[in-house]
Amino acid sequence: DQQVKQNSPSLSVQEGRISILNCDYTNSMFDYFLWYKKYPAEGPTFLISISSIKDKNEDGRFTVFLNKSAKHLSLHIVPSQPGDSAVYFCAASAAGNQFYFGTGTSLTVIP
Amino acid sequence: ETGVTQTPRHLVMGMTNKKSLKCEQHLGHNAMYWYKQSAKKPLELMFVYSLEERVENNSVPSRFSPECPNSSHLFLHLHTLQPEDSALYLCASSQGAGGSYEQYFGPGTRLTVT
């Protein structure tokens, strides 16, 4: 059974607007979360992380929010740019053990 | 070369063939990983090596055989594969093993088993 779920396979957003990508998890022991971005024909690249002791981490246009009670993670991109069009994966780990990945959300930013 | 490289990028093989996938990391990392990504499924961890020692093997069939001759190189030897093994195989590396370190991925090998 999947421990990390990304229920939206795709998302389209207008350039300049906010993109919100969501991720839910089932394992309450997860304490470290990552977001990866993947372009076609390339491997996933690390984007931003958050540990369970925080509820927000910001890096430029990218902000990750963690709601532990809801077991929910989200990635906000603002303002969205056409170059942000890619597949975004969330991943989670517990106590330094292996990462569990979601199935990805394909983001299209429309110019 | 920088980052994590994988060769070949594409591979078509029959079920009776033997082939190998190669991964090389130029980041000075101590841990390397093999993942499998099938269509519409999450990345599945196959093997983890830390300082050239295998530390995890996630119930992977024996037709997949990893080899880590040094901390920069990782191989995945393939033999008598099945069509359901067709997938994208991704290699990754990290500073240390496990879920406390960001992993850096290669571009993957797209494998088709006929």
Short mmCIF file of N, CA and C in Angstrom, two decimals, chain B residues 36-107:
data_model
loop_
_atom_site.label_atom_id
_atom_site.label_comp_id
_atom_site.label_asym_id
_atom_site.label_seq_id
_atom_site.Cartn_x
_atom_site.Cartn_y
_atom_site.Cartn_z
N LYS B 36 13.55 1.58 -9.32
CA LYS B 36 12.77 1.22 -10.50
C LYS B 36 11.55 2.11 -10.55
N GLN B 37 11.28 2.68 -11.72
CA GLN B 37 10.06 3.47 -11.90
C GLN B 37 9.24 2.89 -13.03
N SER B 38 8.12 2.28 -12.69
CA SER B 38 7.18 1.77 -13.68
C SER B 38 6.11 2.83 -13.92
N ALA B 39 5.43 2.70 -15.05
CA ALA B 39 4.42 3.69 -15.42
C ALA B 39 3.35 3.81 -14.33
N LYS B 40 3.09 5.06 -13.94
CA LYS B 40 2.04 5.41 -12.99
C LYS B 40 2.24 4.77 -11.62
N LYS B 41 3.46 4.41 -11.32
CA LYS B 41 3.79 3.87 -9.99
C LYS B 41 4.87 4.73 -9.36
N PRO B 42 4.94 4.74 -8.04
CA PRO B 42 6.01 5.51 -7.41
C PRO B 42 7.37 4.84 -7.60
N LEU B 43 8.42 5.62 -7.40
CA LEU B 43 9.75 5.03 -7.43
C LEU B 43 9.85 3.94 -6.38
N GLU B 44 10.41 2.79 -6.81
CA GLU B 44 10.59 1.68 -5.87
C GLU B 44 12.07 1.49 -5.60
N LEU B 45 12.46 1.56 -4.36
CA LEU B 45 13.85 1.33 -4.00
C LEU B 45 14.19 -0.14 -4.19
N MET B 46 15.31 -0.39 -4.89
CA MET B 46 15.75 -1.77 -5.13
C MET B 46 16.92 -2.12 -4.22
N PHE B 47 17.97 -1.33 -4.31
CA PHE B 47 19.20 -1.63 -3.56
C PHE B 47 19.82 -0.35 -3.02
N VAL B 48 20.50 -0.49 -1.88
CA VAL B 48 21.25 0.60 -1.29
C VAL B 48 22.65 0.10 -0.96
N TYR B 49 23.64 0.91 -1.35
CA TYR B 49 25.03 0.62 -0.99
C TYR B 49 25.56 1.80 -0.20
N SER B 50 26.23 1.49 0.90
CA SER B 50 26.91 2.51 1.68
C SER B 50 28.37 2.09 1.83
N LEU B 51 29.26 2.95 1.38
CA LEU B 51 30.70 2.64 1.42
C LEU B 51 30.97 1.26 0.84
N GLU B 52 30.34 1.02 -0.30
CA GLU B 52 30.51 -0.19 -1.10
C GLU B 52 29.92 -1.45 -0.47
N GLU B 53 29.25 -1.32 0.66
CA GLU B 53 28.58 -2.47 1.27
C GLU B 53 27.08 -2.36 1.02
N ARG B 54 26.46 -3.49 0.61
CA ARG B 54 25.02 -3.45 0.40
C ARG B 54 24.33 -3.39 1.76
N VAL B 55 23.50 -2.39 1.96
CA VAL B 55 22.82 -2.24 3.24
C VAL B 55 21.33 -2.51 3.15
N GLU B 56 20.80 -2.56 1.94
CA GLU B 56 19.39 -2.83 1.80
C GLU B 56 19.12 -3.52 0.49
N ASN B 57 18.24 -4.49 0.54
CA ASN B 57 17.81 -5.21 -0.65
C ASN B 57 16.33 -5.45 -0.50
N ASN B 58 15.53 -4.66 -1.21
CA ASN B 58 14.09 -4.67 -0.98
C ASN B 58 13.38 -5.79 -1.73
N SER B 59 13.66 -7.02 -1.37
CA SER B 59 12.96 -8.18 -1.94
C SER B 59 12.96 -8.14 -3.46
N VAL B 60 14.09 -7.87 -4.01
CA VAL B 60 14.22 -7.79 -5.46
C VAL B 60 14.55 -9.18 -6.01
N PRO B 61 13.89 -9.59 -7.12
CA PRO B 61 14.19 -10.92 -7.69
C PRO B 61 15.67 -11.07 -8.02
N SER B 62 16.14 -12.29 -7.95
CA SER B 62 17.57 -12.55 -8.15
C SER B 62 18.02 -12.33 -9.58
N ARG B 63 17.09 -12.13 -10.50
CA ARG B 63 17.49 -11.82 -11.88
C ARG B 63 18.09 -10.42 -11.98
N PHE B 64 17.99 -9.63 -10.89
CA PHE B 64 18.67 -8.35 -10.78
C PHE B 64 19.82 -8.53 -9.78
N SER B 65 21.04 -8.23 -10.22
CA SER B 65 22.20 -8.43 -9.37
C SER B 65 23.04 -7.17 -9.33
N PRO B 66 23.11 -6.49 -8.19
CA PRO B 66 23.90 -5.26 -8.12
C PRO B 66 25.36 -5.54 -7.83
N GLU B 67 26.18 -4.56 -8.20
CA GLU B 67 27.61 -4.63 -7.89
C GLU B 67 28.11 -3.22 -7.65
N CYS B 68 28.87 -3.04 -6.59
CA CYS B 68 29.43 -1.73 -6.27
C CYS B 68 30.93 -1.88 -6.03
N PRO B 69 31.74 -1.77 -7.08
CA PRO B 69 33.18 -1.98 -6.93
C PRO B 69 33.89 -0.89 -6.14
N ASN B 70 33.36 0.31 -6.15
CA ASN B 70 33.91 1.41 -5.35
C ASN B 70 32.81 2.44 -5.13
N SER B 71 33.10 3.45 -4.36
CA SER B 71 32.04 4.38 -3.97
C SER B 71 31.55 5.25 -5.12
N SER B 72 32.23 5.24 -6.25
CA SER B 72 31.81 6.06 -7.39
C SER B 72 31.03 5.31 -8.44
N HIS B 73 31.07 3.99 -8.40
CA HIS B 73 30.47 3.20 -9.46
C HIS B 73 29.47 2.19 -8.91
N LEU B 74 28.40 2.01 -9.66
CA LEU B 74 27.36 1.05 -9.29
C LEU B 74 26.86 0.41 -10.57
N PHE B 75 26.72 -0.91 -10.53
CA PHE B 75 26.22 -1.64 -11.69
C PHE B 75 24.95 -2.39 -11.30
N LEU B 76 24.12 -2.64 -12.31
CA LEU B 76 22.98 -3.53 -12.12
C LEU B 76 23.04 -4.54 -13.25
N HIS B 77 23.34 -5.79 -12.89
CA HIS B 77 23.45 -6.87 -13.87
C HIS B 77 22.08 -7.52 -14.04
N LEU B 78 21.71 -7.69 -15.29
CA LEU B 78 20.37 -8.17 -15.62
C LEU B 78 20.46 -9.50 -16.37
N HIS B 79 19.66 -10.47 -15.99
CA HIS B 79 19.64 -11.73 -16.74
C HIS B 79 18.29 -12.39 -16.62
N THR B 80 17.86 -13.00 -17.70
CA THR B 80 16.56 -13.68 -17.81
C THR B 80 15.43 -12.83 -17.27
N LEU B 81 15.35 -11.59 -17.77
CA LEU B 81 14.30 -10.68 -17.32
C LEU B 81 12.96 -11.05 -17.92
N GLN B 82 11.91 -10.49 -17.32
CA GLN B 82 10.55 -10.69 -17.78
C GLN B 82 10.03 -9.38 -18.39
N PRO B 83 9.02 -9.46 -19.25
CA PRO B 83 8.47 -8.22 -19.83
C PRO B 83 8.02 -7.21 -18.76
N GLU B 84 7.55 -7.67 -17.61
CA GLU B 84 7.10 -6.74 -16.57
C GLU B 84 8.26 -5.99 -15.91
N ASP B 85 9.48 -6.37 -16.24
CA ASP B 85 10.66 -5.64 -15.75
C ASP B 85 10.95 -4.40 -16.59
N SER B 86 10.23 -4.23 -17.66
CA SER B 86 10.40 -3.02 -18.48
C SER B 86 10.02 -1.81 -17.65
N ALA B 87 10.92 -0.86 -17.55
CA ALA B 87 10.72 0.30 -16.68
C ALA B 87 11.88 1.27 -16.87
N LEU B 88 11.81 2.38 -16.15
CA LEU B 88 12.93 3.31 -16.06
C LEU B 88 13.73 2.97 -14.81
N TYR B 89 15.02 2.72 -14.96
CA TYR B 89 15.87 2.39 -13.82
C TYR B 89 16.74 3.60 -13.52
N LEU B 90 16.57 4.09 -12.29
CA LEU B 90 17.27 5.30 -11.87
C LEU B 90 18.32 4.96 -10.83
N CYS B 91 19.46 5.57 -10.99
CA CYS B 91 20.54 5.48 -10.01
C CYS B 91 20.57 6.80 -9.24
N ALA B 92 20.91 6.73 -7.98
CA ALA B 92 21.03 7.95 -7.18
C ALA B 92 22.20 7.81 -6.23
N SER B 93 22.68 8.94 -5.74
CA SER B 93 23.72 8.91 -4.72
C SER B 93 23.40 9.95 -3.66
N SER B 94 23.97 9.78 -2.49
CA SER B 94 23.80 10.75 -1.42
C SER B 94 25.03 10.73 -0.52
N GLN B 95 25.14 11.78 0.28
CA GLN B 95 26.32 11.91 1.13
C GLN B 95 26.43 10.76 2.11
N GLY B 96 25.28 10.38 2.67
CA GLY B 96 25.21 9.23 3.55
C GLY B 96 24.02 8.39 3.14
N ALA B 97 23.94 7.21 3.70
CA ALA B 97 22.84 6.31 3.32
C ALA B 97 21.59 6.64 4.12
N GLY B 98 20.44 6.37 3.53
CA GLY B 98 19.19 6.48 4.26
C GLY B 98 18.45 7.78 4.02
N GLY B 99 17.38 7.96 4.77
CA GLY B 99 16.43 9.03 4.52
C GLY B 99 16.72 10.34 5.23
N SER B 100 17.95 10.60 5.56
CA SER B 100 18.29 11.90 6.13
C SER B 100 19.06 12.78 5.17
N TYR B 101 19.33 12.25 3.98
CA TYR B 101 20.16 12.96 3.01
C TYR B 101 19.44 13.07 1.68
N GLU B 102 19.54 14.26 1.07
CA GLU B 102 18.97 14.40 -0.26
C GLU B 102 19.71 13.48 -1.22
N GLN B 103 18.95 12.91 -2.12
CA GLN B 103 19.54 12.03 -3.11
C GLN B 103 19.62 12.74 -4.46
N TYR B 104 20.68 12.48 -5.15
CA TYR B 104 20.92 13.07 -6.46
C TYR B 104 20.81 11.96 -7.49
N PHE B 105 19.94 12.19 -8.47
CA PHE B 105 19.60 11.14 -9.41
C PHE B 105 20.31 11.31 -10.74
N GLY B 106 20.57 10.18 -11.39
CA GLY B 106 20.99 10.18 -12.78
C GLY B 106 19.79 10.29 -13.69
N PRO B 107 20.03 10.34 -15.01
CA PRO B 107 18.93 10.51 -15.96
C PRO B 107 18.12 9.25 -16.19
#
